Amino acid sequence: IAGWIISGSGFGTLQRVGFSSIGGTPGDTSIAAVATARTLAAAGKRVIIADLSRTGSWILGLCGVLPGAGFADLVTGTVDFTKVIGRDVKSQIHILRYGLDHSDRATTLVADRAASVFAALAQTYDVVIVNLGEAQPDTPVMLHKCDAALILAPAERSDDASEAISVLMSTGLHTARHVLLAPSAPRQSVAGEP
């Protein structure tokens, strides 16, 4: 994934890349975003993850970043940039949290102002990874505020992922890829569990 971002599929480095899943779990896009960001950072890129998943995310836990003010609070005007960015404990990547304000107004402002915030971040960072989590009705709109999309989906949802990519590309997105999610391993029961 990191190689695809750096090579840019003919567009130069893909600076703003949206991650979403179809038929995945909150951990899928979170793990992919963090692993990709850490790989890019190890290659000398300045990277930030904008964690905009409204369906659950593991990014703060994976990176050792405490919950706090974030993107939603920034666009509602209650805090400035200096209060919304955390740092991964295992690498040089930065994390822009979703934030504390989950009101309808904040959600609307996040969607309305995402492109300008991503553009501002792109002035400082080489790569802005936008974690959108499991696809929602507004996900295509948010992905179009990026240069590229990465859609994670298991084999049984491959057709849905291919269709989503086709629609995104036909409506102006520069490039998109599907990453096949491995099937979940069967859960092993532990003594005393049903």
PDB file of C-alpha atoms in Angstrom:
ATOM      1  CA  ILE A   1       0.000   0.000   0.000  1.00  0.00           C
ATOM      2  CA  ALA A   2       2.799   2.414   0.916  1.00  0.00           C
ATOM      3  CA  GLY A   3       4.515   1.719  -2.422  1.00  0.00           C
ATOM      4  CA  TRP A   4       1.280   2.486  -4.273  1.00  0.00           C
ATOM      5  CA  ILE A   5       0.964   5.791  -2.411  1.00  0.00           C
ATOM      6  CA  ILE A   6       4.570   6.781  -3.139  1.00  0.00           C
ATOM      7  CA  SER A   7       4.405   5.741  -6.809  1.00  0.00           C
ATOM      8  CA  GLY A   8       1.050   7.476  -7.153  1.00  0.00           C
ATOM      9  CA  SER A   9      -0.155   5.383 -10.091  1.00  0.00           C
ATOM     10  CA  GLY A  10       1.160   8.001 -12.502  1.00  0.00           C
ATOM     11  CA  PHE A  11      -0.036  11.034 -10.486  1.00  0.00           C
ATOM     12  CA  GLY A  12       3.108  11.539  -8.385  1.00  0.00           C
ATOM     13  CA  THR A  13       2.903  10.807  -4.675  1.00  0.00           C
ATOM     14  CA  LEU A  14      -0.718  10.476  -3.640  1.00  0.00           C
ATOM     15  CA  GLN A  15      -0.897  13.105  -0.937  1.00  0.00           C
ATOM     16  CA  ARG A  16      -4.447  12.589   0.397  1.00  0.00           C
ATOM     17  CA  VAL A  17      -5.612   8.969   0.546  1.00  0.00           C
ATOM     18  CA  GLY A  18      -8.963   7.873   1.970  1.00  0.00           C
ATOM     19  CA  PHE A  19      -9.273   4.423   3.582  1.00  0.00           C
ATOM     20  CA  SER A  20     -12.696   2.779   3.852  1.00  0.00           C
ATOM     21  CA  SER A  21     -14.068  -0.747   4.054  1.00  0.00           C
ATOM     22  CA  ILE A  22     -17.078  -2.607   2.777  1.00  0.00           C
ATOM     23  CA  GLY A  23     -18.048  -5.526   4.991  1.00  0.00           C
ATOM     24  CA  GLY A  24     -15.124  -4.961   7.330  1.00  0.00           C
ATOM     25  CA  THR A  25     -14.693  -4.203  11.010  1.00  0.00           C
ATOM     26  CA  PRO A  26     -13.544  -1.003  12.758  1.00  0.00           C
ATOM     27  CA  GLY A  27     -10.113  -2.562  13.102  1.00  0.00           C
ATOM     28  CA  ASP A  28      -9.604  -3.177   9.382  1.00  0.00           C
ATOM     29  CA  THR A  29      -9.142   0.392   8.190  1.00  0.00           C
ATOM     30  CA  SER A  30      -7.513   1.392  11.481  1.00  0.00           C
ATOM     31  CA  ILE A  31      -4.817  -1.292  11.238  1.00  0.00           C
ATOM     32  CA  ALA A  32      -4.263  -0.644   7.517  1.00  0.00           C
ATOM     33  CA  ALA A  33      -3.996   3.124   8.058  1.00  0.00           C
ATOM     34  CA  VAL A  34      -1.554   2.843  10.970  1.00  0.00           C
ATOM     35  CA  ALA A  35       0.611   0.192   9.290  1.00  0.00           C
ATOM     36  CA  THR A  36       0.738   2.210   6.057  1.00  0.00           C
ATOM     37  CA  ALA A  37       1.503   5.458   7.888  1.00  0.00           C
ATOM     38  CA  ARG A  38       4.299   3.847   9.921  1.00  0.00           C
ATOM     39  CA  THR A  39       5.823   2.346   6.759  1.00  0.00           C
ATOM     40  CA  LEU A  40       5.719   5.732   5.023  1.00  0.00           C
ATOM     41  CA  ALA A  41       7.219   7.443   8.093  1.00  0.00           C
ATOM     42  CA  ALA A  42      10.022   4.877   8.202  1.00  0.00           C
ATOM     43  CA  ALA A  43      10.737   5.812   4.559  1.00  0.00           C
ATOM     44  CA  GLY A  44      11.166   9.452   5.603  1.00  0.00           C
ATOM     45  CA  LYS A  45       7.693  10.771   4.767  1.00  0.00           C
ATOM     46  CA  ARG A  46       5.869  13.186   7.081  1.00  0.00           C
ATOM     47  CA  VAL A  47       2.497  11.528   7.665  1.00  0.00           C
ATOM     48  CA  ILE A  48      -0.723  12.364   9.484  1.00  0.00           C
ATOM     49  CA  ILE A  49      -3.819  10.216   9.896  1.00  0.00           C
ATOM     50  CA  ALA A  50      -7.102  12.131  10.014  1.00  0.00           C
ATOM     51  CA  ASP A  51      -9.333   9.697  11.913  1.00  0.00           C
ATOM     52  CA  LEU A  52     -12.817  10.529  10.651  1.00  0.00           C
ATOM     53  CA  SER A  53     -14.414   7.129  11.169  1.00  0.00           C
ATOM     54  CA  ARG A  54     -17.896   7.472  12.627  1.00  0.00           C
ATOM     55  CA  THR A  55     -18.373   3.692  12.835  1.00  0.00           C
ATOM     56  CA  GLY A  56     -15.626   3.002  15.342  1.00  0.00           C
ATOM     57  CA  SER A  57     -11.865   3.186  15.122  1.00  0.00           C
ATOM     58  CA  TRP A  58      -8.886   1.597  16.823  1.00  0.00           C
ATOM     59  CA  ILE A  59      -6.392   4.270  15.773  1.00  0.00           C
ATOM     60  CA  LEU A  60      -6.102   6.100  19.090  1.00  0.00           C
ATOM     61  CA  GLY A  61      -5.498   2.819  20.937  1.00  0.00           C
ATOM     62  CA  LEU A  62      -3.058   1.492  18.331  1.00  0.00           C
ATOM     63  CA  CYS A  63      -1.044   4.716  18.512  1.00  0.00           C
ATOM     64  CA  GLY A  64      -1.262   5.370  22.260  1.00  0.00           C
ATOM     65  CA  VAL A  65      -3.059   8.681  21.720  1.00  0.00           C
ATOM     66  CA  LEU A  66      -5.542   9.792  24.357  1.00  0.00           C
ATOM     67  CA  PRO A  67      -9.059  10.830  23.317  1.00  0.00           C
ATOM     68  CA  GLY A  68      -9.552  14.565  23.132  1.00  0.00           C
ATOM     69  CA  ALA A  69     -10.433  17.494  20.944  1.00  0.00           C
ATOM     70  CA  GLY A  70     -10.088  16.849  17.233  1.00  0.00           C
ATOM     71  CA  PHE A  71     -11.267  17.560  13.697  1.00  0.00           C
ATOM     72  CA  ALA A  72     -14.908  18.146  14.684  1.00  0.00           C
ATOM     73  CA  ASP A  73     -13.903  20.570  17.431  1.00  0.00           C
ATOM     74  CA  LEU A  74     -11.529  22.354  15.049  1.00  0.00           C
ATOM     75  CA  VAL A  75     -14.181  22.964  12.389  1.00  0.00           C
ATOM     76  CA  THR A  76     -16.737  24.110  14.962  1.00  0.00           C
ATOM     77  CA  GLY A  77     -14.231  26.702  16.161  1.00  0.00           C
ATOM     78  CA  THR A  78     -13.873  25.528  19.757  1.00  0.00           C
ATOM     79  CA  VAL A  79     -10.122  24.726  19.483  1.00  0.00           C
ATOM     80  CA  ASP A  80      -7.187  25.433  17.188  1.00  0.00           C
ATOM     81  CA  PHE A  81      -4.806  23.073  15.371  1.00  0.00           C
ATOM     82  CA  THR A  82      -2.367  22.945  18.287  1.00  0.00           C
ATOM     83  CA  LYS A  83      -4.954  21.130  20.442  1.00  0.00           C
ATOM     84  CA  VAL A  84      -6.157  18.451  18.019  1.00  0.00           C
ATOM     85  CA  ILE A  85      -3.078  16.537  16.892  1.00  0.00           C
ATOM     86  CA  GLY A  86      -1.496  13.677  18.830  1.00  0.00           C
ATOM     87  CA  ARG A  87       1.645  11.668  18.103  1.00  0.00           C
ATOM     88  CA  ASP A  88       2.028   7.924  17.642  1.00  0.00           C
ATOM     89  CA  VAL A  89       4.113   6.409  20.443  1.00  0.00           C
ATOM     90  CA  LYS A  90       5.870   4.012  18.018  1.00  0.00           C
ATOM     91  CA  SER A  91       6.730   6.305  15.109  1.00  0.00           C
ATOM     92  CA  GLN A  92       6.848   9.878  13.854  1.00  0.00           C
ATOM     93  CA  ILE A  93       3.268   9.895  12.530  1.00  0.00           C
ATOM     94  CA  HIS A  94       0.725  12.376  13.813  1.00  0.00           C
ATOM     95  CA  ILE A  95      -2.943  11.673  14.511  1.00  0.00           C
ATOM     96  CA  LEU A  96      -5.778  14.134  13.995  1.00  0.00           C
ATOM     97  CA  ARG A  97      -8.533  12.739  16.227  1.00  0.00           C
ATOM     98  CA  TYR A  98     -12.218  12.912  15.248  1.00  0.00           C
ATOM     99  CA  GLY A  99     -12.817  14.860  18.435  1.00  0.00           C
ATOM    100  CA  LEU A 100     -15.371  15.263  21.155  1.00  0.00           C
ATOM    101  CA  ASP A 101     -18.206  17.043  19.337  1.00  0.00           C
ATOM    102  CA  HIS A 102     -20.479  14.456  17.677  1.00  0.00           C
ATOM    103  CA  SER A 103     -23.427  16.798  17.169  1.00  0.00           C
ATOM    104  CA  ASP A 104     -25.279  17.011  13.847  1.00  0.00           C
ATOM    105  CA  ARG A 105     -23.812  20.475  13.369  1.00  0.00           C
ATOM    106  CA  ALA A 106     -20.249  19.164  13.835  1.00  0.00           C
ATOM    107  CA  THR A 107     -20.870  16.267  11.441  1.00  0.00           C
ATOM    108  CA  THR A 108     -22.126  18.680   8.792  1.00  0.00           C
ATOM    109  CA  LEU A 109     -19.165  21.006   9.302  1.00  0.00           C
ATOM    110  CA  VAL A 110     -16.689  18.104   9.106  1.00  0.00           C
ATOM    111  CA  ALA A 111     -18.076  17.188   5.677  1.00  0.00           C
ATOM    112  CA  ASP A 112     -18.243  20.817   4.513  1.00  0.00           C
ATOM    113  CA  ARG A 113     -14.739  21.776   5.620  1.00  0.00           C
ATOM    114  CA  ALA A 114     -12.846  18.519   5.101  1.00  0.00           C
ATOM    115  CA  ALA A 115     -11.329  19.539   1.752  1.00  0.00           C
ATOM    116  CA  SER A 116      -9.909  22.776   3.151  1.00  0.00           C
ATOM    117  CA  VAL A 117      -8.537  21.046   6.262  1.00  0.00           C
ATOM    118  CA  PHE A 118      -6.964  18.299   4.106  1.00  0.00           C
ATOM    119  CA  ALA A 119      -5.406  21.000   1.893  1.00  0.00           C
ATOM    120  CA  ALA A 120      -3.996  22.767   4.959  1.00  0.00           C
ATOM    121  CA  LEU A 121      -2.565  19.492   6.262  1.00  0.00           C
ATOM    122  CA  ALA A 122      -1.026  18.791   2.841  1.00  0.00           C
ATOM    123  CA  GLN A 123       1.023  21.980   3.234  1.00  0.00           C
ATOM    124  CA  THR A 124       2.840  20.411   6.206  1.00  0.00           C
ATOM    125  CA  TYR A 125       2.657  16.661   5.607  1.00  0.00           C
ATOM    126  CA  ASP A 126       3.819  14.569   2.653  1.00  0.00           C
ATOM    127  CA  VAL A 127       0.870  12.188   3.069  1.00  0.00           C
ATOM    128  CA  VAL A 128      -2.534  12.672   4.693  1.00  0.00           C
ATOM    129  CA  ILE A 129      -4.304   9.364   5.347  1.00  0.00           C
ATOM    130  CA  VAL A 130      -8.034   9.805   5.962  1.00  0.00           C
ATOM    131  CA  ASN A 131      -9.523   6.906   7.912  1.00  0.00           C
ATOM    132  CA  LEU A 132     -13.256   6.745   7.155  1.00  0.00           C
ATOM    133  CA  GLY A 133     -13.908   3.273   8.575  1.00  0.00           C
ATOM    134  CA  GLU A 134     -16.787   1.172   7.292  1.00  0.00           C
ATOM    135  CA  ALA A 135     -18.516   2.788   4.307  1.00  0.00           C
ATOM    136  CA  GLN A 136     -21.483   5.032   5.111  1.00  0.00           C
ATOM    137  CA  PRO A 137     -23.816   6.963   2.775  1.00  0.00           C
ATOM    138  CA  ASP A 138     -21.512  10.024   2.859  1.00  0.00           C
ATOM    139  CA  THR A 139     -18.271   8.062   2.327  1.00  0.00           C
ATOM    140  CA  PRO A 140     -18.091   8.677  -1.466  1.00  0.00           C
ATOM    141  CA  VAL A 141     -18.351  12.436  -0.864  1.00  0.00           C
ATOM    142  CA  MET A 142     -15.509  12.295   1.662  1.00  0.00           C
ATOM    143  CA  LEU A 143     -13.376  10.097  -0.617  1.00  0.00           C
ATOM    144  CA  HIS A 144     -13.731  12.677  -3.398  1.00  0.00           C
ATOM    145  CA  LYS A 145     -11.986  15.180  -1.109  1.00  0.00           C
ATOM    146  CA  CYS A 146      -8.907  12.921  -1.403  1.00  0.00           C
ATOM    147  CA  ASP A 147      -6.571  12.132  -4.309  1.00  0.00           C
ATOM    148  CA  ALA A 148      -7.117   8.399  -4.001  1.00  0.00           C
ATOM    149  CA  ALA A 149      -9.177   5.759  -2.214  1.00  0.00           C
ATOM    150  CA  LEU A 150      -8.259   2.424  -0.728  1.00  0.00           C
ATOM    151  CA  ILE A 151     -11.268   0.145  -0.286  1.00  0.00           C
ATOM    152  CA  LEU A 152     -10.821  -2.874   1.975  1.00  0.00           C
ATOM    153  CA  ALA A 153     -13.296  -5.724   1.531  1.00  0.00           C
ATOM    154  CA  PRO A 154     -13.457  -9.487   2.069  1.00  0.00           C
ATOM    155  CA  ALA A 155     -13.764 -11.811  -0.930  1.00  0.00           C
ATOM    156  CA  GLU A 156     -17.545 -12.099  -0.571  1.00  0.00           C
ATOM    157  CA  ARG A 157     -17.831  -8.303  -0.993  1.00  0.00           C
ATOM    158  CA  SER A 158     -15.318  -7.970  -3.869  1.00  0.00           C
ATOM    159  CA  ASP A 159     -18.064  -7.168  -6.368  1.00  0.00           C
ATOM    160  CA  ASP A 160     -19.323  -4.357  -4.116  1.00  0.00           C
ATOM    161  CA  ALA A 161     -15.777  -2.985  -3.759  1.00  0.00           C
ATOM    162  CA  SER A 162     -15.205  -3.137  -7.528  1.00  0.00           C
ATOM    163  CA  GLU A 163     -18.490  -1.345  -8.170  1.00  0.00           C
ATOM    164  CA  ALA A 164     -17.647   1.343  -5.592  1.00  0.00           C
ATOM    165  CA  ILE A 165     -14.229   1.887  -7.191  1.00  0.00           C
ATOM    166  CA  SER A 166     -15.772   2.079 -10.647  1.00  0.00           C
ATOM    167  CA  VAL A 167     -18.273   4.714  -9.495  1.00  0.00           C
ATOM    168  CA  LEU A 168     -15.579   6.724  -7.673  1.00  0.00           C
ATOM    169  CA  MET A 169     -13.312   6.715 -10.733  1.00  0.00           C
ATOM    170  CA  SER A 170     -16.126   7.562 -13.160  1.00  0.00           C
ATOM    171  CA  THR A 171     -17.072  10.550 -10.995  1.00  0.00           C
ATOM    172  CA  GLY A 172     -13.616  12.094 -10.903  1.00  0.00           C
ATOM    173  CA  LEU A 173     -11.446  10.386  -8.280  1.00  0.00           C
ATOM    174  CA  HIS A 174      -7.850  10.097  -9.556  1.00  0.00           C
ATOM    175  CA  THR A 175      -7.240   6.492  -8.546  1.00  0.00           C
ATOM    176  CA  ALA A 176      -8.542   3.771  -6.234  1.00  0.00           C
ATOM    177  CA  ARG A 177      -7.595   0.260  -5.208  1.00  0.00           C
ATOM    178  CA  HIS A 178      -9.258  -2.700  -3.568  1.00  0.00           C
ATOM    179  CA  VAL A 179      -7.413  -4.557  -0.823  1.00  0.00           C
ATOM    180  CA  LEU A 180      -8.732  -8.031  -0.142  1.00  0.00           C
ATOM    181  CA  LEU A 181      -9.341  -8.675   3.545  1.00  0.00           C
ATOM    182  CA  ALA A 182      -8.343 -12.108   4.785  1.00  0.00           C
ATOM    183  CA  PRO A 183     -11.161 -14.162   6.263  1.00  0.00           C
ATOM    184  CA  SER A 184     -11.370 -14.019  10.034  1.00  0.00           C
ATOM    185  CA  ALA A 185      -9.823 -16.959  11.819  1.00  0.00           C
ATOM    186  CA  PRO A 186     -12.328 -19.121  13.667  1.00  0.00           C
ATOM    187  CA  ARG A 187     -12.475 -18.222  17.335  1.00  0.00           C
ATOM    188  CA  GLN A 188     -10.848 -20.762  19.615  1.00  0.00           C
ATOM    189  CA  SER A 189     -12.837 -21.470  22.749  1.00  0.00           C
ATOM    190  CA  VAL A 190     -11.025 -21.198  26.043  1.00  0.00           C
ATOM    191  CA  ALA A 191     -11.635 -23.604  28.917  1.00  0.00           C
ATOM    192  CA  GLY A 192     -14.775 -22.505  30.748  1.00  0.00           C
ATOM    193  CA  GLU A 193     -16.217 -20.564  27.780  1.00  0.00           C
ATOM    194  CA  PRO A 194     -19.246 -21.805  25.843  1.00  0.00           C
TER     195      PRO A 194
END
